[in-house]
Coordinates of N, CA and C in Angstrom, one line a residue:
Chain M
A1 N 98.1 111.9 73.8 CA 98.6 110.6 74.1 C 100.0 110.5 73.6
Q2 N 100.7 109.6 74.2 CA 102.1 109.3 73.8 C 102.2 108.1 72.9
S3 N 103.3 108.0 72.1 CA 103.6 106.8 71.3 C 105.1 106.7 71.2
V4 N 105.5 105.5 71.0 CA 106.9 105.2 70.8 C 107.1 104.4 69.6
T5 N 108.1 104.7 68.8 CA 108.4 104.0 67.5 C 109.8 103.5 67.5
Q6 N 109.9 102.2 67.3 CA 111.2 101.5 67.2 C 111.1 100.9 65.8
L7 N 111.8 101.6 64.8 CA 111.7 101.2 63.4 C 112.3 99.9 63.1
D8 N 113.3 99.5 63.8 CA 114.0 98.3 63.5 C 113.5 97.1 64.4
S9 N 112.9 96.2 63.8 CA 112.4 95.0 64.6 C 113.5 94.1 64.9
Q10 N 114.5 94.0 64.0 CA 115.7 93.1 64.3 C 116.9 93.8 63.8
V11 N 118.0 93.6 64.6 CA 119.3 94.2 64.2 C 120.3 93.1 64.4
P12 N 120.9 92.5 63.3 CA 122.0 91.6 63.4 C 123.3 92.3 63.4
V13 N 124.2 91.9 64.2 CA 125.5 92.6 64.3 C 126.6 91.6 64.8
F14 N 127.8 91.8 64.3 CA 128.9 90.9 64.7 C 129.4 91.4 66.1
E15 N 129.9 90.4 66.8 CA 130.6 90.7 68.1 C 131.7 91.7 67.9
E16 N 131.7 92.7 68.9 CA 132.7 93.7 68.9 C 132.4 94.9 67.9
A17 N 131.4 94.8 67.2 CA 131.0 95.9 66.3 C 130.1 96.9 67.1
P18 N 130.0 98.1 66.6 CA 129.1 99.1 67.3 C 127.7 98.8 66.8
V19 N 126.8 99.3 67.6 CA 125.3 99.2 67.3 C 124.6 100.4 67.8
E20 N 123.5 100.7 67.0 CA 122.6 101.8 67.4 C 121.2 101.2 67.3
L21 N 120.4 101.3 68.3 CA 119.0 100.9 68.3 C 118.2 102.2 68.3
R22 N 117.3 102.4 67.4 CA 116.6 103.7 67.3 C 115.3 103.8 68.0
C23 N 115.0 104.9 68.6 CA 113.8 105.1 69.3 C 113.3 106.6 69.1
N24 N 112.1 106.7 68.6 CA 111.5 108.1 68.5 C 110.2 108.0 69.2
Y25 N 109.8 109.2 69.8 CA 108.6 109.2 70.5 C 107.8 110.4 70.1
S26 N 106.5 110.3 70.4 CA 105.6 111.4 70.2 C 104.9 111.7 71.4
S27 N 104.9 113.0 71.8 CA 104.2 113.4 73.1 C 103.9 114.8 73.1
S28 N 102.7 115.2 73.7 CA 102.3 116.6 73.8 C 102.8 117.2 75.1
V29 N 103.4 116.4 75.9 CA 103.9 116.9 77.2 C 105.3 116.3 77.4
S30 N 106.0 116.9 78.4 CA 107.3 116.4 78.7 C 107.2 115.0 79.3
V31 N 108.2 114.2 79.0 CA 108.2 112.8 79.4 C 109.5 112.4 80.0
Y32 N 109.5 111.3 80.7 CA 110.7 110.6 81.0 C 110.9 109.5 80.0
L33 N 112.2 109.1 79.8 CA 112.5 108.1 78.8 C 113.3 106.9 79.4
F34 N 113.0 105.8 78.8 CA 113.6 104.5 79.4 C 114.0 103.6 78.3
W35 N 115.0 102.8 78.5 CA 115.2 101.6 77.7 C 115.2 100.4 78.7
Y36 N 114.4 99.4 78.3 CA 114.3 98.1 79.0 C 114.9 97.0 78.1
V37 N 115.4 96.0 78.7 CA 116.0 94.8 78.0 C 115.3 93.6 78.5
Q38 N 115.0 92.7 77.6 CA 114.5 91.4 77.9 C 115.4 90.3 77.4
Y39 N 116.1 89.6 78.3 CA 116.9 88.5 77.9 C 116.0 87.2 77.8
P40 N 116.4 86.2 77.0 CA 115.6 85.1 76.8 C 115.1 84.5 78.1
N41 N 113.8 84.2 78.1 CA 113.1 83.5 79.3 C 113.2 84.4 80.6
Q42 N 113.3 85.7 80.4 CA 113.3 86.5 81.6 C 112.3 87.7 81.4
G43 N 112.0 88.4 82.5 CA 111.2 89.6 82.4 C 112.0 90.8 81.9
L44 N 111.3 91.9 81.7 CA 112.0 93.1 81.2 C 112.8 93.7 82.4
Q45 N 114.0 94.2 82.1 CA 114.8 94.8 83.2 C 115.1 96.2 82.7
L46 N 115.2 97.2 83.6 CA 115.6 98.5 83.3 C 117.1 98.5 82.9
L47 N 117.3 99.1 81.7 CA 118.7 99.3 81.2 C 119.3 100.6 81.6
L48 N 118.5 101.7 81.2 CA 118.9 103.0 81.6 C 117.7 103.9 81.5
K49 N 117.8 105.2 82.0 CA 116.7 106.1 81.9 C 117.2 107.5 81.9
Y50 N 116.3 108.4 81.4 CA 116.5 109.8 81.4 C 115.4 110.4 82.1
L51 N 115.7 111.1 83.2 CA 114.7 111.8 84.0 C 114.9 113.3 83.9
S52 N 116.2 113.7 84.1 CA 116.5 115.1 84.0 C 118.1 115.2 83.9
G53 N 118.6 116.4 83.8 CA 120.0 116.6 83.8 C 120.6 116.4 82.5
S54 N 121.8 115.8 82.6 CA 122.6 115.5 81.3 C 121.8 114.6 80.4
T55 N 121.8 115.0 79.1 CA 121.0 114.3 78.1 C 121.6 113.0 77.7
L56 N 122.8 112.8 78.1 CA 123.5 111.5 77.8 C 123.5 110.6 79.1
V57 N 122.9 109.5 79.0 CA 122.8 108.6 80.1 C 123.5 107.3 79.8
E58 N 124.1 106.6 80.8 CA 124.8 105.4 80.5 C 124.3 104.3 81.4
S59 N 124.5 103.0 81.0 CA 124.2 101.9 81.8 C 125.5 101.3 82.3
I60 N 125.4 100.3 83.2 CA 126.6 99.7 83.8 C 127.3 98.8 82.8
N61 N 126.6 98.4 81.8 CA 127.3 97.4 80.9 C 127.6 98.0 79.6
G62 N 127.9 99.3 79.5 CA 128.4 100.0 78.4 C 127.5 100.6 77.4
F63 N 126.2 100.4 77.6 CA 125.2 101.1 76.7 C 125.1 102.6 77.1
E64 N 124.7 103.4 76.1 CA 124.4 104.8 76.4 C 123.3 105.2 75.5
A65 N 122.5 106.2 75.9 CA 121.5 106.8 75.1 C 121.5 108.3 75.3
E66 N 121.1 109.0 74.3 CA 121.1 110.4 74.3 C 119.7 111.0 74.0
F67 N 119.2 111.8 74.9 CA 117.9 112.4 74.8 C 118.0 113.6 73.9
N68 N 117.3 113.6 72.7 CA 117.3 114.7 71.8 C 115.9 115.2 71.7
K69 N 115.7 116.3 72.4 CA 114.3 116.9 72.5 C 113.8 117.4 71.1
S70 N 114.7 118.0 70.4 CA 114.3 118.6 69.1 C 113.9 117.5 68.1
Q71 N 114.6 116.4 68.2 CA 114.3 115.3 67.3 C 113.4 114.2 67.9
T72 N 113.0 114.5 69.1 CA 112.2 113.5 69.9 C 112.7 112.1 69.8
S73 N 114.0 112.0 70.0 CA 114.6 110.7 69.9 C 115.4 110.3 71.2
F74 N 115.6 109.0 71.3 CA 116.3 108.5 72.5 C 117.0 107.2 72.1
H75 N 117.9 107.4 71.1 CA 118.6 106.2 70.5 C 119.6 105.5 71.5
L76 N 119.6 104.2 71.4 CA 120.5 103.5 72.3 C 121.8 103.0 71.5
R77 N 122.9 103.2 72.1 CA 124.2 102.9 71.4 C 125.1 102.1 72.3
K78 N 126.0 101.3 71.6 CA 127.0 100.6 72.3 C 128.2 100.5 71.3
P79 N 129.4 100.9 71.7 CA 130.5 101.0 70.8 C 131.0 99.6 70.4
S80 N 130.8 98.6 71.3 CA 131.3 97.3 71.0 C 130.5 96.2 71.7
V81 N 129.7 95.5 70.9 CA 128.7 94.6 71.6 C 129.4 93.2 71.9
H82 N 128.7 92.5 72.8 CA 129.2 91.1 73.2 C 128.0 90.2 72.9
I83 N 128.4 88.9 72.8 CA 127.4 87.9 72.6 C 126.3 88.0 73.6
S84 N 126.7 88.3 74.8 CA 125.7 88.4 75.9 C 124.7 89.5 75.8
D85 N 124.9 90.4 74.9 CA 124.0 91.5 74.7 C 122.8 91.1 73.8
T86 N 122.8 89.9 73.3 CA 121.7 89.4 72.5 C 120.5 89.3 73.4
A87 N 119.5 90.1 73.0 CA 118.2 90.3 73.8 C 117.3 91.1 72.9
E88 N 116.1 91.4 73.5 CA 115.2 92.3 72.9 C 115.1 93.6 73.7
Y89 N 115.2 94.7 73.1 CA 115.3 96.0 73.7 C 114.0 96.8 73.4
F90 N 113.5 97.4 74.5 CA 112.3 98.1 74.4 C 112.5 99.6 74.9
C91 N 112.1 100.5 74.1 CA 112.1 101.9 74.5 C 110.8 102.3 75.1
A92 N 110.7 103.1 76.1 CA 109.5 103.5 76.7 C 109.5 104.9 77.2
V93 N 108.3 105.5 77.3 CA 108.2 106.9 77.8 C 107.1 106.8 78.9
S94 N 107.3 107.8 79.8 CA 106.3 107.9 80.9 C 106.1 109.4 81.2
E95 N 104.8 109.7 81.5 CA 104.6 111.1 82.0 C 105.2 111.2 83.4
Y96 N 105.2 112.4 83.9 CA 106.0 112.7 85.1 C 105.4 111.9 86.4
N97 N 104.2 111.5 86.3 CA 103.6 110.8 87.5 C 103.9 109.3 87.5
F98 N 104.5 108.8 86.4 CA 104.8 107.3 86.3 C 103.6 106.5 86.4
N99 N 102.4 107.0 86.1 CA 101.2 106.2 86.2 C 101.0 105.3 85.0
K100 N 101.6 105.7 83.9 CA 101.4 104.9 82.6 C 102.7 105.0 81.8
F101 N 103.1 103.9 81.3 CA 104.2 103.8 80.5 C 103.8 103.4 79.1
Y102 N 104.4 104.0 78.1 CA 104.2 103.6 76.7 C 105.4 103.0 76.1
F103 N 105.3 101.8 75.6 CA 106.4 101.0 75.1 C 106.4 100.9 73.6
G104 N 107.6 100.8 73.0 CA 107.7 100.5 71.6 C 107.5 99.0 71.3
S105 N 107.6 98.6 70.1 CA 107.4 97.3 69.7 C 108.6 96.4 69.8
G106 N 109.7 97.0 70.3 CA 110.9 96.2 70.6 C 111.8 96.0 69.4
T107 N 113.1 95.9 69.7 CA 114.1 95.6 68.7 C 115.0 94.4 69.2
K108 N 115.0 93.3 68.4 CA 115.8 92.2 68.7 C 117.2 92.4 68.3
L109 N 118.1 92.4 69.2 CA 119.5 92.5 68.9 C 120.1 91.1 68.9
N110 N 120.7 90.7 67.7 CA 121.3 89.4 67.6 C 122.8 89.6 67.4
V111 N 123.6 89.3 68.3 CA 125.0 89.4 68.2 C 125.6 88.1 67.8
K112 N 126.3 88.1 66.6 CA 126.9 86.9 66.1 C 128.4 86.9 66.3
P113 N 128.9 85.7 66.5 CA 130.4 85.5 66.8 C 131.2 85.8 65.5
Chain X
E1 N 115.5 89.1 98.1 CA 114.1 89.6 98.0 C 113.5 89.0 96.7
A2 N 112.3 88.5 96.8 CA 111.7 87.9 95.6 C 111.3 88.9 94.7
G3 N 111.3 88.6 93.4 CA 110.9 89.5 92.4 C 109.4 89.4 92.1
V4 N 109.0 89.9 91.0 CA 107.6 89.8 90.6 C 107.4 88.4 90.0
T5 N 106.4 87.7 90.5 CA 106.1 86.4 90.0 C 104.7 86.3 89.3
Q6 N 104.7 85.6 88.3 CA 103.4 85.4 87.5 C 103.1 84.0 87.3
F7 N 101.8 83.7 87.4 CA 101.4 82.3 87.2 C 100.1 82.3 86.4
P8 N 99.9 81.4 85.4 CA 100.8 80.4 84.9 C 101.8 81.1 84.0
S9 N 102.9 80.4 83.6 CA 103.8 80.9 82.7 C 103.2 80.7 81.2
H10 N 102.4 79.7 81.0 CA 101.8 79.5 79.7 C 100.5 78.8 79.9
S11 N 99.5 79.3 79.2 CA 98.1 78.7 79.3 C 97.6 78.6 77.9
V12 N 97.1 77.4 77.6 CA 96.4 77.2 76.3 C 95.0 76.8 76.6
I13 N 94.1 77.6 76.0 CA 92.7 77.4 76.3 C 91.9 77.5 74.9
E14 N 90.7 77.1 74.9 CA 89.9 77.2 73.8 C 89.0 78.4 73.8
K15 N 88.7 78.9 72.7 CA 87.8 80.1 72.6 C 86.5 79.8 73.4
G16 N 86.2 80.8 74.2 CA 85.0 80.7 75.1 C 85.2 80.3 76.5
Q17 N 86.5 79.8 76.7 CA 86.8 79.4 78.1 C 87.3 80.6 78.9
T18 N 87.5 80.3 80.2 CA 87.9 81.3 81.1 C 89.3 81.1 81.6
V19 N 90.1 82.1 81.7 CA 91.5 82.0 82.2 C 91.7 83.1 83.3
T20 N 92.4 82.7 84.3 CA 92.8 83.7 85.3 C 94.3 83.7 85.5
L21 N 94.8 84.8 85.3 CA 96.3 85.0 85.5 C 96.5 85.7 86.8
R22 N 97.6 85.3 87.5 CA 97.9 85.8 88.8 C 99.3 86.5 88.8
C23 N 99.4 87.6 89.6 CA 100.6 88.3 89.7 C 100.9 88.6 91.2
D24 N 102.1 88.2 91.6 CA 102.5 88.6 93.0 C 103.6 89.7 92.8
P25 N 103.3 90.9 93.2 CA 104.3 91.9 93.1 C 105.4 91.8 94.1
I26 N 106.4 92.6 94.0 CA 107.4 92.7 95.1 C 106.8 93.2 96.3
S27 N 107.1 92.6 97.4 CA 106.5 92.9 98.7 C 106.7 94.4 99.0
G28 N 105.6 95.1 99.4 CA 105.7 96.5 99.7 C 105.5 97.4 98.6
H29 N 105.4 96.9 97.4 CA 105.2 97.8 96.2 C 103.7 98.1 96.1
D30 N 103.4 99.4 96.2 CA 102.0 99.9 96.1 C 101.4 99.8 94.7
N31 N 102.3 100.1 93.7 CA 101.9 100.2 92.3 C 102.0 98.8 91.6
L32 N 100.9 98.4 91.0 CA 100.9 97.2 90.2 C 100.3 97.5 88.8
Y33 N 101.0 97.0 87.8 CA 100.5 97.3 86.4 C 100.3 96.0 85.7
W34 N 99.4 96.0 84.8 CA 99.2 94.9 83.8 C 99.5 95.5 82.4
Y35 N 100.3 94.7 81.7 CA 100.5 95.1 80.3 C 100.3 93.8 79.4
R36 N 100.1 94.1 78.1 CA 100.0 92.9 77.2 C 100.8 93.2 75.9
R37 N 101.4 92.1 75.4 CA 102.0 92.2 74.2 C 101.4 91.1 73.2
V38 N 100.9 91.6 72.1 CA 100.2 90.7 71.2 C 101.1 90.6 69.9
M39 N 101.5 89.3 69.6 CA 102.2 89.0 68.4 C 103.4 89.9 68.1
G40 N 104.2 90.1 69.0 CA 105.5 90.8 68.7 C 105.3 92.3 68.5
K41 N 104.1 92.8 68.8 CA 103.9 94.2 68.7 C 104.3 94.9 70.0
E42 N 103.9 96.2 70.1 CA 104.3 97.0 71.3 C 103.6 96.4 72.5
I43 N 104.3 96.7 73.6 CA 103.7 96.3 74.9 C 102.7 97.3 75.3
K44 N 101.5 96.9 75.5 CA 100.4 97.9 75.7 C 99.9 97.9 77.2
F45 N 99.7 99.1 77.7 CA 99.2 99.2 79.0 C 97.7 98.7 79.1
L46 N 97.4 98.0 80.2 CA 96.1 97.6 80.4 C 95.5 98.3 81.6
L47 N 96.1 98.2 82.8 CA 95.7 99.0 83.9 C 96.7 99.1 85.0
H48 N 96.4 100.0 86.0 CA 97.3 100.3 87.0 C 96.5 100.4 88.3
F49 N 97.1 99.6 89.3 CA 96.5 99.6 90.7 C 97.5 100.4 91.5
V50 N 96.9 101.2 92.5 CA 97.6 101.8 93.6 C 97.0 101.1 94.8
K51 N 97.8 100.3 95.4 CA 97.3 99.4 96.5 C 96.1 98.6 95.9
E52 N 94.9 98.7 96.5 CA 93.8 97.9 96.0 C 92.9 98.7 95.1
S53 N 93.3 99.9 94.8 CA 92.4 100.8 94.0 C 92.9 100.8 92.5
K54 N 91.9 100.8 91.6 CA 92.3 101.0 90.2 C 92.5 102.4 89.9
Q55 N 93.8 102.8 89.6 CA 94.1 104.2 89.3 C 93.8 104.5 87.9
D56 N 94.0 103.6 87.0 CA 93.7 103.8 85.6 C 93.5 102.5 84.9
E57 N 92.3 102.3 84.3 CA 92.0 101.0 83.6 C 91.6 101.4 82.2
S58 N 92.2 102.4 81.7 CA 91.8 102.9 80.4 C 92.3 101.9 79.3
G59 N 93.3 101.1 79.6 CA 93.8 100.2 78.5 C 93.1 98.8 78.5
M60 N 92.1 98.6 79.3 CA 91.4 97.3 79.3 C 90.6 97.2 78.0
P61 N 90.8 96.2 77.3 CA 90.2 96.1 75.9 C 88.6 96.1 75.9
N62 N 88.0 95.4 76.9 CA 86.6 95.3 76.9 C 86.1 94.7 78.2
N63 N 84.9 94.5 78.4 CA 84.4 94.0 79.7 C 84.6 92.5 79.9
R64 N 85.2 91.8 78.9 CA 85.6 90.4 79.2 C 86.8 90.3 80.1
F65 N 87.4 91.4 80.3 CA 88.6 91.4 81.2 C 88.3 92.0 82.5
L66 N 88.7 91.3 83.6 CA 88.4 91.8 84.9 C 89.7 91.7 85.8
A67 N 90.1 92.8 86.3 CA 91.3 92.7 87.2 C 90.9 93.1 88.6
E68 N 91.6 92.4 89.5 CA 91.3 92.6 90.9 C 92.6 92.6 91.7
R69 N 92.6 93.3 92.8 CA 93.8 93.3 93.7 C 93.3 93.5 95.1
T70 N 92.7 92.4 95.6 CA 92.1 92.4 96.9 C 93.2 92.6 98.0
G71 N 93.0 93.5 98.9 CA 94.0 93.6 100.0 C 95.3 94.3 99.6
G72 N 95.3 94.7 98.3 CA 96.5 95.5 97.9 C 97.8 94.6 97.8
T73 N 97.6 93.3 97.7 CA 98.8 92.5 97.5 C 98.8 91.9 96.1
Y74 N 98.5 90.6 96.0 CA 98.6 90.0 94.6 C 97.4 90.5 93.8
S75 N 97.5 90.3 92.5 CA 96.4 90.7 91.6 C 96.1 89.5 90.7
T76 N 94.8 89.5 90.2 CA 94.4 88.6 89.2 C 93.8 89.3 88.0
L77 N 94.0 88.7 86.9 CA 93.4 89.2 85.6 C 92.6 88.0 85.0
K78 N 91.3 88.2 85.0 CA 90.5 87.2 84.4 C 90.0 87.5 83.0
V79 N 90.0 86.6 82.1 CA 89.5 86.8 80.8 C 88.3 85.8 80.6
Q80 N 87.1 86.4 80.4 CA 86.0 85.5 80.3 C 84.9 86.1 79.5
P81 N 84.5 85.5 78.4 CA 85.1 84.4 77.8 C 86.2 84.8 76.9
A82 N 87.2 83.9 76.7 CA 88.4 84.3 75.9 C 88.1 84.2 74.4
E83 N 88.7 85.1 73.7 CA 88.6 85.2 72.3 C 90.0 85.0 71.6
L84 N 90.0 84.7 70.4 CA 91.3 84.4 69.7 C 92.2 85.6 69.8
E85 N 91.7 86.8 69.7 CA 92.5 88.0 69.7 C 93.1 88.3 71.1
D86 N 92.7 87.5 72.1 CA 93.3 87.7 73.5 C 94.6 87.1 73.6
S87 N 95.0 86.3 72.7 CA 96.3 85.6 72.7 C 97.4 86.6 72.8
G88 N 98.4 86.3 73.6 CA 99.5 87.2 73.7 C 100.3 86.9 75.0
V89 N 101.2 87.8 75.4 CA 101.9 87.7 76.6 C 101.5 88.8 77.5
Y90 N 101.0 88.4 78.7 CA 100.5 89.3 79.7 C 101.6 89.6 80.8
F91 N 102.1 90.8 80.9 CA 103.1 91.1 81.8 C 102.5 91.9 83.0
C92 N 103.1 91.5 84.1 CA 102.8 92.3 85.4 C 104.0 93.0 85.8
A93 N 103.9 94.2 86.3 CA 105.0 94.9 86.8 C 104.6 95.7 88.1
S94 N 105.6 95.9 89.0 CA 105.3 96.7 90.2 C 106.3 97.7 90.4
S95 N 106.0 98.7 91.3 CA 107.0 99.7 91.6 C 106.6 100.3 93.0
P96 N 107.5 100.9 93.7 CA 107.2 101.4 95.0 C 106.1 102.5 94.9
G97 N 105.7 103.0 96.1 CA 104.6 104.0 96.1 C 105.1 105.3 95.6
Q98 N 104.2 106.2 95.3 CA 104.5 107.5 94.7 C 105.4 108.3 95.7
G99 N 106.4 108.9 95.1 CA 107.4 109.6 95.9 C 108.5 108.7 96.3
L100 N 108.4 107.4 96.2 CA 109.4 106.5 96.6 C 110.1 105.9 95.4
G101 N 109.5 105.9 94.3 CA 110.0 105.2 93.1 C 110.9 106.2 92.3
T102 N 111.6 105.6 91.4 CA 112.4 106.4 90.5 C 112.0 106.2 89.0
G103 N 110.8 105.6 88.9 CA 110.3 105.4 87.5 C 110.6 104.0 87.0
E104 N 111.3 103.2 87.8 CA 111.7 101.9 87.3 C 110.5 100.9 87.6
L105 N 110.1 100.2 86.6 CA 109.2 99.1 86.8 C 109.9 97.8 86.9
F106 N 109.4 96.9 87.8 CA 110.0 95.6 88.0 C 109.0 94.6 87.4
F107 N 109.4 93.9 86.4 CA 108.6 93.0 85.6 C 108.7 91.6 86.0
G108 N 107.5 90.9 85.9 CA 107.5 89.4 86.0 C 107.9 88.9 84.6
E109 N 108.0 87.6 84.5 CA 108.5 87.0 83.3 C 107.3 86.9 82.2
G110 N 106.1 87.2 82.7 CA 105.0 87.2 81.7 C 104.2 85.8 81.8
S111 N 103.0 85.9 81.4 CA 102.1 84.8 81.2 C 101.7 84.7 79.8
R112 N 102.1 83.7 79.1 CA 101.7 83.6 77.7 C 100.4 82.9 77.6
L113 N 99.4 83.5 76.9 CA 98.1 83.0 76.8 C 97.9 82.7 75.3
T114 N 97.5 81.4 75.0 CA 97.2 81.0 73.7 C 95.7 80.6 73.6
V115 N 94.9 81.2 72.8 CA 93.5 80.9 72.7 C 93.3 80.3 71.3
L116 N 92.8 79.0 71.4 CA 92.6 78.3 70.1 C 91.2 78.3 69.6

């Protein structure tokens, strides 16, 4: 079985500062990796994903994540955050058939002015 | 195009009562998933439909939970009788059929269930 660990439940950060949200996973098989974001009063939305190819993946709004197989990590980073990035972020893994996804417990990113 | 819709957005019931949650997936999506998040913990898989068939229901907590997807369109999740530990946010998600999707799940806003 797979599991996902997000050690930080909350991350406060000032606007324009860099941020890293950590994600580690455990799996006996190869997996796909995802980051989802949930803005207040909305459903979860896909932020970025790693399926294959380059281990560094980027989103359209400046986030990036790097798949590190040896450390079984998929940390999410942004060099300069905005107030609008305030949301809860979920890391997830899926087996190759996409039949089941395993989510972490979420990290609340609170960007302060 | 309409997204995934869930109803009700919030339900408050007493222990022992019955609640039915409904999910309307994106039109044409064969895959429909139910997930649950309890008290800020991880979002846990409950079950997965492919069209009207249950592909995987290994995450269903017990036989008080019944999910259906008649006709392969909308789905319902019934909890009967509800217990205190059933409180949480129930998410529905959908995705296109196998071979068509890219792994992205499309989520509804969730149904918050409070059992008193």
